Amino acid sequence: MSVETAKILPLRDGAGTKPKIVAKNVQKYFGNVLAMEDISCTINEREFVAIIGPSGCGKSTFLYLIAGFEKASQGELLINNELVVGPGPDRGVVFQEFVLFPWLTVLRNATLGLDIKGVPRQEAEERARKWLRLTGLSGFENAYPSSLSGGMKQRVAIARALSYDPEVLLLDEPFGALDVQTKNYMIQDLQNLWVEANRTIVMITHSVSEAVQLADRVLILSSRPSRIIADVAIKLPHPRDLRDPQVRRYEDEVTALLSAEVDKAMKRERQTFAGRS
Protein backbone atom coordinates (compact mmCIF):
# COMPACT_ATOMS: atom_id res chain seq x y z
CA MET A 1 0.00 0.00 0.00
CA SER A 2 1.16 3.52 -0.73
CA VAL A 3 0.40 6.77 1.02
CA GLU A 4 -1.80 7.71 -1.96
CA THR A 5 -3.94 4.58 -1.70
CA ALA A 6 -4.18 5.05 2.07
CA LYS A 7 -6.00 8.33 1.51
CA ILE A 8 -8.96 6.62 -0.19
CA LEU A 9 -11.73 6.69 2.40
CA PRO A 10 -14.35 3.95 1.91
CA LEU A 11 -16.85 3.47 4.73
CA ARG A 12 -17.19 0.39 6.88
CA ASP A 13 -20.22 -1.74 6.03
CA GLY A 14 -23.09 -0.25 8.03
CA ALA A 15 -21.42 3.11 8.63
CA GLY A 16 -23.41 6.14 7.58
CA THR A 17 -22.60 8.70 4.93
CA LYS A 18 -23.90 11.64 6.96
CA PRO A 19 -21.15 13.78 8.51
CA LYS A 20 -21.26 13.65 12.30
CA ILE A 21 -18.15 15.67 13.28
CA VAL A 22 -16.63 18.34 11.03
CA ALA A 23 -13.48 20.30 11.83
CA LYS A 24 -12.78 23.33 9.63
CA ASN A 25 -9.33 24.92 9.84
CA VAL A 26 -9.18 24.47 13.61
CA GLN A 27 -6.31 26.22 15.39
CA LYS A 28 -5.52 26.15 19.08
CA TYR A 29 -3.18 28.44 21.01
CA PHE A 30 -2.08 28.02 24.60
CA GLY A 31 -0.85 31.50 25.42
CA ASN A 32 1.61 32.35 22.65
CA VAL A 33 2.21 28.69 21.77
CA LEU A 34 0.49 27.39 18.64
CA ALA A 35 -0.53 23.82 19.47
CA MET A 36 -2.70 23.16 16.39
CA GLU A 37 -1.88 24.78 13.10
CA ASP A 38 -4.77 23.61 10.93
CA ILE A 39 -7.00 20.61 11.64
CA SER A 40 -9.65 19.91 9.01
CA CYS A 41 -11.48 16.59 8.77
CA THR A 42 -14.90 14.96 8.56
CA ILE A 43 -15.96 11.97 10.66
CA ASN A 44 -19.16 10.28 9.52
CA GLU A 45 -21.83 8.81 11.74
CA ARG A 46 -21.07 5.34 13.11
CA GLU A 47 -17.42 5.51 12.07
CA PHE A 48 -14.64 4.47 14.43
CA VAL A 49 -11.75 6.90 13.95
CA ALA A 50 -8.43 6.62 15.78
CA ILE A 51 -6.10 9.61 16.12
CA ILE A 52 -2.38 9.03 16.53
CA GLY A 53 0.71 11.21 16.40
CA PRO A 54 4.01 12.06 18.08
CA SER A 55 4.06 12.68 21.82
CA GLY A 56 2.83 16.18 22.68
CA CYS A 57 1.29 16.82 19.26
CA GLY A 58 -2.16 17.69 20.65
CA LYS A 59 -4.12 14.46 20.21
CA SER A 60 -5.96 14.78 23.52
CA THR A 61 -6.43 18.52 22.99
CA PHE A 62 -8.33 17.79 19.78
CA LEU A 63 -10.50 15.28 21.64
CA TYR A 64 -11.22 17.89 24.33
CA LEU A 65 -12.21 20.36 21.62
CA ILE A 66 -14.76 17.84 20.33
CA ALA A 67 -15.94 17.19 23.90
CA GLY A 68 -16.34 20.93 24.47
CA PHE A 69 -13.85 21.06 27.34
CA GLU A 70 -11.63 23.38 25.30
CA LYS A 71 -12.48 26.05 22.72
CA ALA A 72 -10.78 26.48 19.37
CA SER A 73 -8.75 29.68 18.96
CA GLN A 74 -9.72 29.83 15.29
CA GLY A 75 -11.81 27.74 12.90
CA GLU A 76 -15.00 25.78 13.49
CA LEU A 77 -15.84 22.44 15.05
CA LEU A 78 -19.34 21.15 14.37
CA ILE A 79 -21.40 18.16 15.48
CA ASN A 80 -24.56 17.49 13.48
CA ASN A 81 -23.83 20.76 11.68
CA GLU A 82 -24.06 22.72 14.95
CA LEU A 83 -21.11 24.61 16.42
CA VAL A 84 -19.57 23.03 19.53
CA VAL A 85 -19.75 25.63 22.29
CA GLY A 86 -19.30 23.37 25.33
CA PRO A 87 -19.93 19.87 26.71
CA GLY A 88 -23.24 18.24 25.86
CA PRO A 89 -25.26 15.04 26.34
CA ASP A 90 -24.58 14.04 22.73
CA ARG A 91 -20.98 13.18 23.72
CA GLY A 92 -19.69 10.64 26.21
CA VAL A 93 -16.04 10.68 27.34
CA VAL A 94 -13.88 7.88 28.72
CA PHE A 95 -10.52 8.98 30.12
CA GLN A 96 -7.27 7.07 30.50
CA GLU A 97 -7.55 7.06 34.29
CA PHE A 98 -10.51 5.32 35.87
CA VAL A 99 -12.70 8.27 36.86
CA LEU A 100 -15.01 6.44 39.27
CA PHE A 101 -16.42 7.51 42.62
CA PRO A 102 -15.11 5.04 45.23
CA TRP A 103 -18.08 5.51 47.58
CA LEU A 104 -20.57 4.48 44.88
CA THR A 105 -21.30 0.94 43.72
CA VAL A 106 -20.68 -0.14 40.15
CA LEU A 107 -24.38 0.33 39.35
CA ARG A 108 -24.52 3.79 40.95
CA ASN A 109 -21.37 4.83 39.08
CA ALA A 110 -22.95 3.63 35.84
CA THR A 111 -26.21 5.53 36.44
CA LEU A 112 -24.55 8.74 37.65
CA GLY A 113 -25.05 10.72 34.44
CA LEU A 114 -28.62 9.54 34.14
CA ASP A 115 -29.32 10.45 37.77
CA ILE A 116 -27.99 13.97 37.16
CA LYS A 117 -30.12 14.19 34.04
CA GLY A 118 -33.20 13.31 36.09
CA VAL A 119 -33.97 9.98 34.45
CA PRO A 120 -36.29 7.92 36.70
CA ARG A 121 -34.36 5.46 38.85
CA GLN A 122 -35.88 2.30 37.36
CA GLU A 123 -35.20 3.40 33.78
CA ALA A 124 -31.68 4.52 34.69
CA GLU A 125 -30.88 1.17 36.27
CA GLU A 126 -32.30 -0.77 33.31
CA ARG A 127 -30.15 1.19 30.87
CA ALA A 128 -27.05 0.85 33.04
CA ARG A 129 -27.57 -2.88 33.61
CA LYS A 130 -27.75 -3.42 29.84
CA TRP A 131 -24.31 -1.88 29.27
CA LEU A 132 -22.82 -3.49 32.37
CA ARG A 133 -23.95 -6.82 30.97
CA LEU A 134 -22.49 -6.06 27.54
CA THR A 135 -19.19 -5.02 29.12
CA GLY A 136 -19.03 -8.27 31.08
CA LEU A 137 -19.90 -6.86 34.51
CA SER A 138 -23.14 -8.68 35.31
CA GLY A 139 -23.00 -9.75 38.94
CA PHE A 140 -20.77 -6.85 39.97
CA GLU A 141 -23.51 -4.22 40.19
CA ASN A 142 -23.22 -3.95 43.98
CA ALA A 143 -19.42 -4.08 44.12
CA TYR A 144 -17.31 -1.00 44.87
CA PRO A 145 -14.43 0.23 42.66
CA SER A 146 -11.80 -0.77 45.24
CA SER A 147 -12.64 -4.45 44.64
CA LEU A 148 -12.30 -4.24 40.85
CA SER A 149 -9.30 -4.77 38.58
CA GLY A 150 -8.10 -1.99 36.29
CA GLY A 151 -9.83 -3.51 33.29
CA MET A 152 -13.10 -3.83 35.17
CA LYS A 153 -12.92 -0.20 36.29
CA GLN A 154 -12.49 0.91 32.69
CA ARG A 155 -15.45 -1.25 31.68
CA VAL A 156 -17.56 0.59 34.26
CA ALA A 157 -16.45 3.91 32.78
CA ILE A 158 -17.40 2.75 29.27
CA ALA A 159 -20.75 1.40 30.48
CA ARG A 160 -21.45 4.73 32.22
CA ALA A 161 -20.69 6.69 29.05
CA LEU A 162 -22.90 4.45 26.90
CA SER A 163 -25.75 4.36 29.44
CA TYR A 164 -26.13 8.08 28.87
CA ASP A 165 -26.92 7.20 25.23
CA PRO A 166 -24.51 9.66 23.55
CA GLU A 167 -24.29 9.96 19.78
CA VAL A 168 -20.49 10.19 19.98
CA LEU A 169 -18.18 8.24 22.28
CA LEU A 170 -14.79 9.87 22.89
CA LEU A 171 -11.98 7.65 24.20
CA ASP A 172 -8.80 9.28 25.52
CA GLU A 173 -6.16 6.52 25.53
CA PRO A 174 -8.62 4.15 27.24
CA PHE A 175 -6.09 1.30 27.53
CA GLY A 176 -3.12 3.38 28.63
CA ALA A 177 -3.32 2.42 32.31
CA LEU A 178 -3.88 -1.31 31.68
CA ASP A 179 -1.41 -4.18 31.59
CA VAL A 180 -0.81 -5.84 28.22
CA GLN A 181 -3.00 -8.90 28.79
CA THR A 182 -5.94 -6.87 30.10
CA LYS A 183 -5.55 -4.40 27.24
CA ASN A 184 -5.75 -7.20 24.68
CA TYR A 185 -8.96 -8.50 26.24
CA MET A 186 -10.43 -4.99 26.29
CA ILE A 187 -9.61 -4.41 22.62
CA GLN A 188 -11.39 -7.61 21.64
CA ASP A 189 -14.40 -6.68 23.75
CA LEU A 190 -14.52 -3.14 22.38
CA GLN A 191 -14.73 -4.45 18.81
CA ASN A 192 -17.84 -6.42 19.75
CA LEU A 193 -19.26 -3.63 21.90
CA TRP A 194 -18.96 -1.10 19.08
CA VAL A 195 -21.24 -3.21 16.88
CA GLU A 196 -23.87 -3.23 19.64
CA ALA A 197 -23.45 0.46 20.49
CA ASN A 198 -23.74 1.61 16.85
CA ARG A 199 -22.17 4.96 17.72
CA THR A 200 -19.55 7.26 16.28
CA ILE A 201 -16.31 6.63 18.18
CA VAL A 202 -13.19 8.79 18.25
CA MET A 203 -10.21 7.28 20.07
CA ILE A 204 -6.90 8.89 20.97
CA THR A 205 -4.03 6.43 21.19
CA HIS A 206 -0.24 6.26 20.99
CA SER A 207 -0.41 2.60 19.91
CA VAL A 208 -0.37 1.81 16.19
CA SER A 209 -1.61 -1.73 16.84
CA GLU A 210 -4.63 -0.43 18.81
CA ALA A 211 -5.49 2.02 16.06
CA VAL A 212 -5.24 -0.54 13.24
CA GLN A 213 -7.05 -3.25 15.15
CA LEU A 214 -10.06 -1.09 16.03
CA ALA A 215 -10.55 1.82 13.65
CA ASP A 216 -12.18 2.36 10.26
CA ARG A 217 -9.76 5.22 9.72
CA VAL A 218 -6.55 6.37 11.34
CA LEU A 219 -5.79 10.10 11.37
CA ILE A 220 -2.07 10.77 11.78
CA LEU A 221 -1.11 14.14 13.25
CA SER A 222 2.17 15.93 12.71
CA SER A 223 4.34 17.17 15.53
CA ARG A 224 3.38 20.47 17.12
CA PRO A 225 1.92 22.67 15.74
CA SER A 226 -0.21 19.78 14.52
CA ARG A 227 -2.04 19.18 11.30
CA ILE A 228 -3.34 15.98 9.69
CA ILE A 229 -0.61 14.48 7.53
CA ALA A 230 -2.39 11.23 6.59
CA ASP A 231 -5.89 9.75 6.68
CA VAL A 232 -5.57 5.97 6.41
CA ALA A 233 -8.63 3.83 5.70
CA ILE A 234 -8.42 0.35 7.27
CA LYS A 235 -10.43 -1.69 4.77
CA LEU A 236 -10.78 -4.88 6.81
CA PRO A 237 -13.76 -6.48 8.57
CA HIS A 238 -14.05 -6.84 12.34
CA PRO A 239 -12.96 -8.53 14.50
CA ARG A 240 -9.31 -8.18 13.52
CA ASP A 241 -6.37 -10.30 14.60
CA LEU A 242 -2.92 -8.70 14.77
CA ARG A 243 -1.46 -11.94 13.42
CA ASP A 244 -3.39 -11.48 10.17
CA PRO A 245 -0.91 -10.48 7.41
CA GLN A 246 -3.33 -7.85 6.11
CA VAL A 247 -3.60 -6.26 9.54
CA ARG A 248 0.19 -6.28 9.83
CA ARG A 249 0.54 -4.55 6.46
CA TYR A 250 -1.69 -1.71 7.65
CA GLU A 251 0.28 -1.57 10.89
CA ASP A 252 3.51 -1.27 8.89
CA GLU A 253 1.94 1.48 6.74
CA VAL A 254 0.86 3.59 9.71
CA THR A 255 4.14 2.97 11.53
CA ALA A 256 6.13 4.16 8.48
CA LEU A 257 4.10 7.36 8.18
CA LEU A 258 4.37 8.07 11.91
CA SER A 259 8.10 7.27 12.05
CA ALA A 260 8.78 9.58 9.12
CA GLU A 261 7.03 12.42 10.94
CA VAL A 262 8.92 11.74 14.18
CA ASP A 263 12.21 11.74 12.26
CA LYS A 264 11.33 15.11 10.69
CA ALA A 265 10.45 16.55 14.10
CA MET A 266 13.74 15.37 15.62
CA LYS A 267 15.68 16.81 12.70
CA ARG A 268 13.98 20.18 13.16
CA GLU A 269 14.78 20.12 16.87
CA ARG A 270 18.45 19.36 16.19
CA GLN A 271 18.65 22.19 13.66
CA THR A 272 16.99 24.58 16.11
CA PHE A 273 19.37 23.55 18.90
CA ALA A 274 22.39 23.92 16.59
CA GLY A 275 21.23 27.38 15.58
CA ARG A 276 21.11 28.48 19.22
CA SER A 277 24.57 27.09 20.04
Coordinates of C-alpha atoms in Angstrom, one line a residue:
M1 CA 0.0 0.0 0.0
S2 CA 1.2 3.5 -0.7
V3 CA 0.4 6.8 1.0
E4 CA -1.8 7.7 -2.0
T5 CA -3.9 4.6 -1.7
A6 CA -4.2 5.1 2.1
K7 CA -6.0 8.3 1.5
I8 CA -9.0 6.6 -0.2
L9 CA -11.7 6.7 2.4
P10 CA -14.3 4.0 1.9
L11 CA -16.8 3.5 4.7
R12 CA -17.2 0.4 6.9
D13 CA -20.2 -1.7 6.0
G14 CA -23.1 -0.2 8.0
A15 CA -21.4 3.1 8.6
G16 CA -23.4 6.1 7.6
T17 CA -22.6 8.7 4.9
K18 CA -23.9 11.6 7.0
P19 CA -21.1 13.8 8.5
K20 CA -21.3 13.6 12.3
I21 CA -18.1 15.7 13.3
V22 CA -16.6 18.3 11.0
A23 CA -13.5 20.3 11.8
K24 CA -12.8 23.3 9.6
N25 CA -9.3 24.9 9.8
V26 CA -9.2 24.5 13.6
Q27 CA -6.3 26.2 15.4
K28 CA -5.5 26.1 19.1
Y29 CA -3.2 28.4 21.0
F30 CA -2.1 28.0 24.6
G31 CA -0.8 31.5 25.4
N32 CA 1.6 32.4 22.7
V33 CA 2.2 28.7 21.8
L34 CA 0.5 27.4 18.6
A35 CA -0.5 23.8 19.5
M36 CA -2.7 23.2 16.4
E37 CA -1.9 24.8 13.1
D38 CA -4.8 23.6 10.9
I39 CA -7.0 20.6 11.6
S40 CA -9.6 19.9 9.0
C41 CA -11.5 16.6 8.8
T42 CA -14.9 15.0 8.6
I43 CA -16.0 12.0 10.7
N44 CA -19.2 10.3 9.5
E45 CA -21.8 8.8 11.7
R46 CA -21.1 5.3 13.1
E47 CA -17.4 5.5 12.1
F48 CA -14.6 4.5 14.4
V49 CA -11.7 6.9 14.0
A50 CA -8.4 6.6 15.8
I51 CA -6.1 9.6 16.1
I52 CA -2.4 9.0 16.5
G53 CA 0.7 11.2 16.4
P54 CA 4.0 12.1 18.1
S55 CA 4.1 12.7 21.8
G56 CA 2.8 16.2 22.7
C57 CA 1.3 16.8 19.3
G58 CA -2.2 17.7 20.7
K59 CA -4.1 14.5 20.2
S60 CA -6.0 14.8 23.5
T61 CA -6.4 18.5 23.0
F62 CA -8.3 17.8 19.8
L63 CA -10.5 15.3 21.6
Y64 CA -11.2 17.9 24.3
L65 CA -12.2 20.4 21.6
I66 CA -14.8 17.8 20.3
A67 CA -15.9 17.2 23.9
G68 CA -16.3 20.9 24.5
F69 CA -13.9 21.1 27.3
E70 CA -11.6 23.4 25.3
K71 CA -12.5 26.0 22.7
A72 CA -10.8 26.5 19.4
S73 CA -8.8 29.7 19.0
Q74 CA -9.7 29.8 15.3
G75 CA -11.8 27.7 12.9
E76 CA -15.0 25.8 13.5
L77 CA -15.8 22.4 15.0
L78 CA -19.3 21.2 14.4
I79 CA -21.4 18.2 15.5
N80 CA -24.6 17.5 13.5
N81 CA -23.8 20.8 11.7
E82 CA -24.1 22.7 14.9
L83 CA -21.1 24.6 16.4
V84 CA -19.6 23.0 19.5
V85 CA -19.8 25.6 22.3
G86 CA -19.3 23.4 25.3
P87 CA -19.9 19.9 26.7
G88 CA -23.2 18.2 25.9
P89 CA -25.3 15.0 26.3
D90 CA -24.6 14.0 22.7
R91 CA -21.0 13.2 23.7
G92 CA -19.7 10.6 26.2
V93 CA -16.0 10.7 27.3
V94 CA -13.9 7.9 28.7
F95 CA -10.5 9.0 30.1
Q96 CA -7.3 7.1 30.5
E97 CA -7.5 7.1 34.3
F98 CA -10.5 5.3 35.9
V99 CA -12.7 8.3 36.9
L100 CA -15.0 6.4 39.3
F101 CA -16.4 7.5 42.6
P102 CA -15.1 5.0 45.2
W103 CA -18.1 5.5 47.6
L104 CA -20.6 4.5 44.9
T105 CA -21.3 0.9 43.7
V106 CA -20.7 -0.1 40.1
L107 CA -24.4 0.3 39.4
R108 CA -24.5 3.8 41.0
N109 CA -21.4 4.8 39.1
A110 CA -22.9 3.6 35.8
T111 CA -26.2 5.5 36.4
L112 CA -24.6 8.7 37.6
G113 CA -25.0 10.7 34.4
L114 CA -28.6 9.5 34.1
D115 CA -29.3 10.5 37.8
I116 CA -28.0 14.0 37.2
K117 CA -30.1 14.2 34.0
G118 CA -33.2 13.3 36.1
V119 CA -34.0 10.0 34.5
P120 CA -36.3 7.9 36.7
R121 CA -34.4 5.5 38.9
Q122 CA -35.9 2.3 37.4
E123 CA -35.2 3.4 33.8
A124 CA -31.7 4.5 34.7
E125 CA -30.9 1.2 36.3
E126 CA -32.3 -0.8 33.3
R127 CA -30.2 1.2 30.9
A128 CA -27.0 0.9 33.0
R129 CA -27.6 -2.9 33.6
K130 CA -27.7 -3.4 29.8
W131 CA -24.3 -1.9 29.3
L132 CA -22.8 -3.5 32.4
R133 CA -24.0 -6.8 31.0
L134 CA -22.5 -6.1 27.5
T135 CA -19.2 -5.0 29.1
G136 CA -19.0 -8.3 31.1
L137 CA -19.9 -6.9 34.5
S138 CA -23.1 -8.7 35.3
G139 CA -23.0 -9.8 38.9
F140 CA -20.8 -6.9 40.0
E141 CA -23.5 -4.2 40.2
N142 CA -23.2 -4.0 44.0
A143 CA -19.4 -4.1 44.1
Y144 CA -17.3 -1.0 44.9
P145 CA -14.4 0.2 42.7
S146 CA -11.8 -0.8 45.2
S147 CA -12.6 -4.4 44.6
L148 CA -12.3 -4.2 40.9
S149 CA -9.3 -4.8 38.6
G150 CA -8.1 -2.0 36.3
G151 CA -9.8 -3.5 33.3
M152 CA -13.1 -3.8 35.2
K153 CA -12.9 -0.2 36.3
Q154 CA -12.5 0.9 32.7
R155 CA -15.5 -1.3 31.7
V156 CA -17.6 0.6 34.3
A157 CA -16.4 3.9 32.8
I158 CA -17.4 2.8 29.3
A159 CA -20.7 1.4 30.5
R160 CA -21.5 4.7 32.2
A161 CA -20.7 6.7 29.1
L162 CA -22.9 4.4 26.9
S163 CA -25.7 4.4 29.4
Y164 CA -26.1 8.1 28.9
D165 CA -26.9 7.2 25.2
P166 CA -24.5 9.7 23.5
E167 CA -24.3 10.0 19.8
V168 CA -20.5 10.2 20.0
L169 CA -18.2 8.2 22.3
L170 CA -14.8 9.9 22.9
L171 CA -12.0 7.6 24.2
D172 CA -8.8 9.3 25.5
E173 CA -6.2 6.5 25.5
P174 CA -8.6 4.1 27.2
F175 CA -6.1 1.3 27.5
G176 CA -3.1 3.4 28.6
A177 CA -3.3 2.4 32.3
L178 CA -3.9 -1.3 31.7
D179 CA -1.4 -4.2 31.6
V180 CA -0.8 -5.8 28.2
Q181 CA -3.0 -8.9 28.8
T182 CA -5.9 -6.9 30.1
K183 CA -5.5 -4.4 27.2
N184 CA -5.8 -7.2 24.7
Y185 CA -9.0 -8.5 26.2
M186 CA -10.4 -5.0 26.3
I187 CA -9.6 -4.4 22.6
Q188 CA -11.4 -7.6 21.6
D189 CA -14.4 -6.7 23.8
L190 CA -14.5 -3.1 22.4
Q191 CA -14.7 -4.5 18.8
N192 CA -17.8 -6.4 19.7
L193 CA -19.3 -3.6 21.9
W194 CA -19.0 -1.1 19.1
V195 CA -21.2 -3.2 16.9
E196 CA -23.9 -3.2 19.6
A197 CA -23.4 0.5 20.5
N198 CA -23.7 1.6 16.8
R199 CA -22.2 5.0 17.7
T200 CA -19.6 7.3 16.3
I201 CA -16.3 6.6 18.2
V202 CA -13.2 8.8 18.2
M203 CA -10.2 7.3 20.1
I204 CA -6.9 8.9 21.0
T205 CA -4.0 6.4 21.2
H206 CA -0.2 6.3 21.0
S207 CA -0.4 2.6 19.9
V208 CA -0.4 1.8 16.2
S209 CA -1.6 -1.7 16.8
E210 CA -4.6 -0.4 18.8
A211 CA -5.5 2.0 16.1
V212 CA -5.2 -0.5 13.2
Q213 CA -7.1 -3.3 15.2
L214 CA -10.1 -1.1 16.0
A215 CA -10.6 1.8 13.6
D216 CA -12.2 2.4 10.3
R217 CA -9.8 5.2 9.7
V218 CA -6.5 6.4 11.3
L219 CA -5.8 10.1 11.4
I220 CA -2.1 10.8 11.8
L221 CA -1.1 14.1 13.3
S222 CA 2.2 15.9 12.7
S223 CA 4.3 17.2 15.5
R224 CA 3.4 20.5 17.1
P225 CA 1.9 22.7 15.7
S226 CA -0.2 19.8 14.5
R227 CA -2.0 19.2 11.3
I228 CA -3.3 16.0 9.7
I229 CA -0.6 14.5 7.5
A230 CA -2.4 11.2 6.6
D231 CA -5.9 9.7 6.7
V232 CA -5.6 6.0 6.4
A233 CA -8.6 3.8 5.7
I234 CA -8.4 0.3 7.3
K235 CA -10.4 -1.7 4.8
L236 CA -10.8 -4.9 6.8
P237 CA -13.8 -6.5 8.6
H238 CA -14.1 -6.8 12.3
P239 CA -13.0 -8.5 14.5
R240 CA -9.3 -8.2 13.5
D241 CA -6.4 -10.3 14.6
L242 CA -2.9 -8.7 14.8
R243 CA -1.5 -11.9 13.4
D244 CA -3.4 -11.5 10.2
P245 CA -0.9 -10.5 7.4
Q246 CA -3.3 -7.8 6.1
V247 CA -3.6 -6.3 9.5
R248 CA 0.2 -6.3 9.8
R249 CA 0.5 -4.5 6.5
Y250 CA -1.7 -1.7 7.7
E251 CA 0.3 -1.6 10.9
D252 CA 3.5 -1.3 8.9
E253 CA 1.9 1.5 6.7
V254 CA 0.9 3.6 9.7
T255 CA 4.1 3.0 11.5
A256 CA 6.1 4.2 8.5
L257 CA 4.1 7.4 8.2
L258 CA 4.4 8.1 11.9
S259 CA 8.1 7.3 12.0
A260 CA 8.8 9.6 9.1
E261 CA 7.0 12.4 10.9
V262 CA 8.9 11.7 14.2
D263 CA 12.2 11.7 12.3
K264 CA 11.3 15.1 10.7
A265 CA 10.4 16.5 14.1
M266 CA 13.7 15.4 15.6
K267 CA 15.7 16.8 12.7
R268 CA 14.0 20.2 13.2
E269 CA 14.8 20.1 16.9
R270 CA 18.5 19.4 16.2
Q271 CA 18.6 22.2 13.7
T272 CA 17.0 24.6 16.1
F273 CA 19.4 23.6 18.9
A274 CA 22.4 23.9 16.6
G275 CA 21.2 27.4 15.6
R276 CA 21.1 28.5 19.2
S277 CA 24.6 27.1 20.0

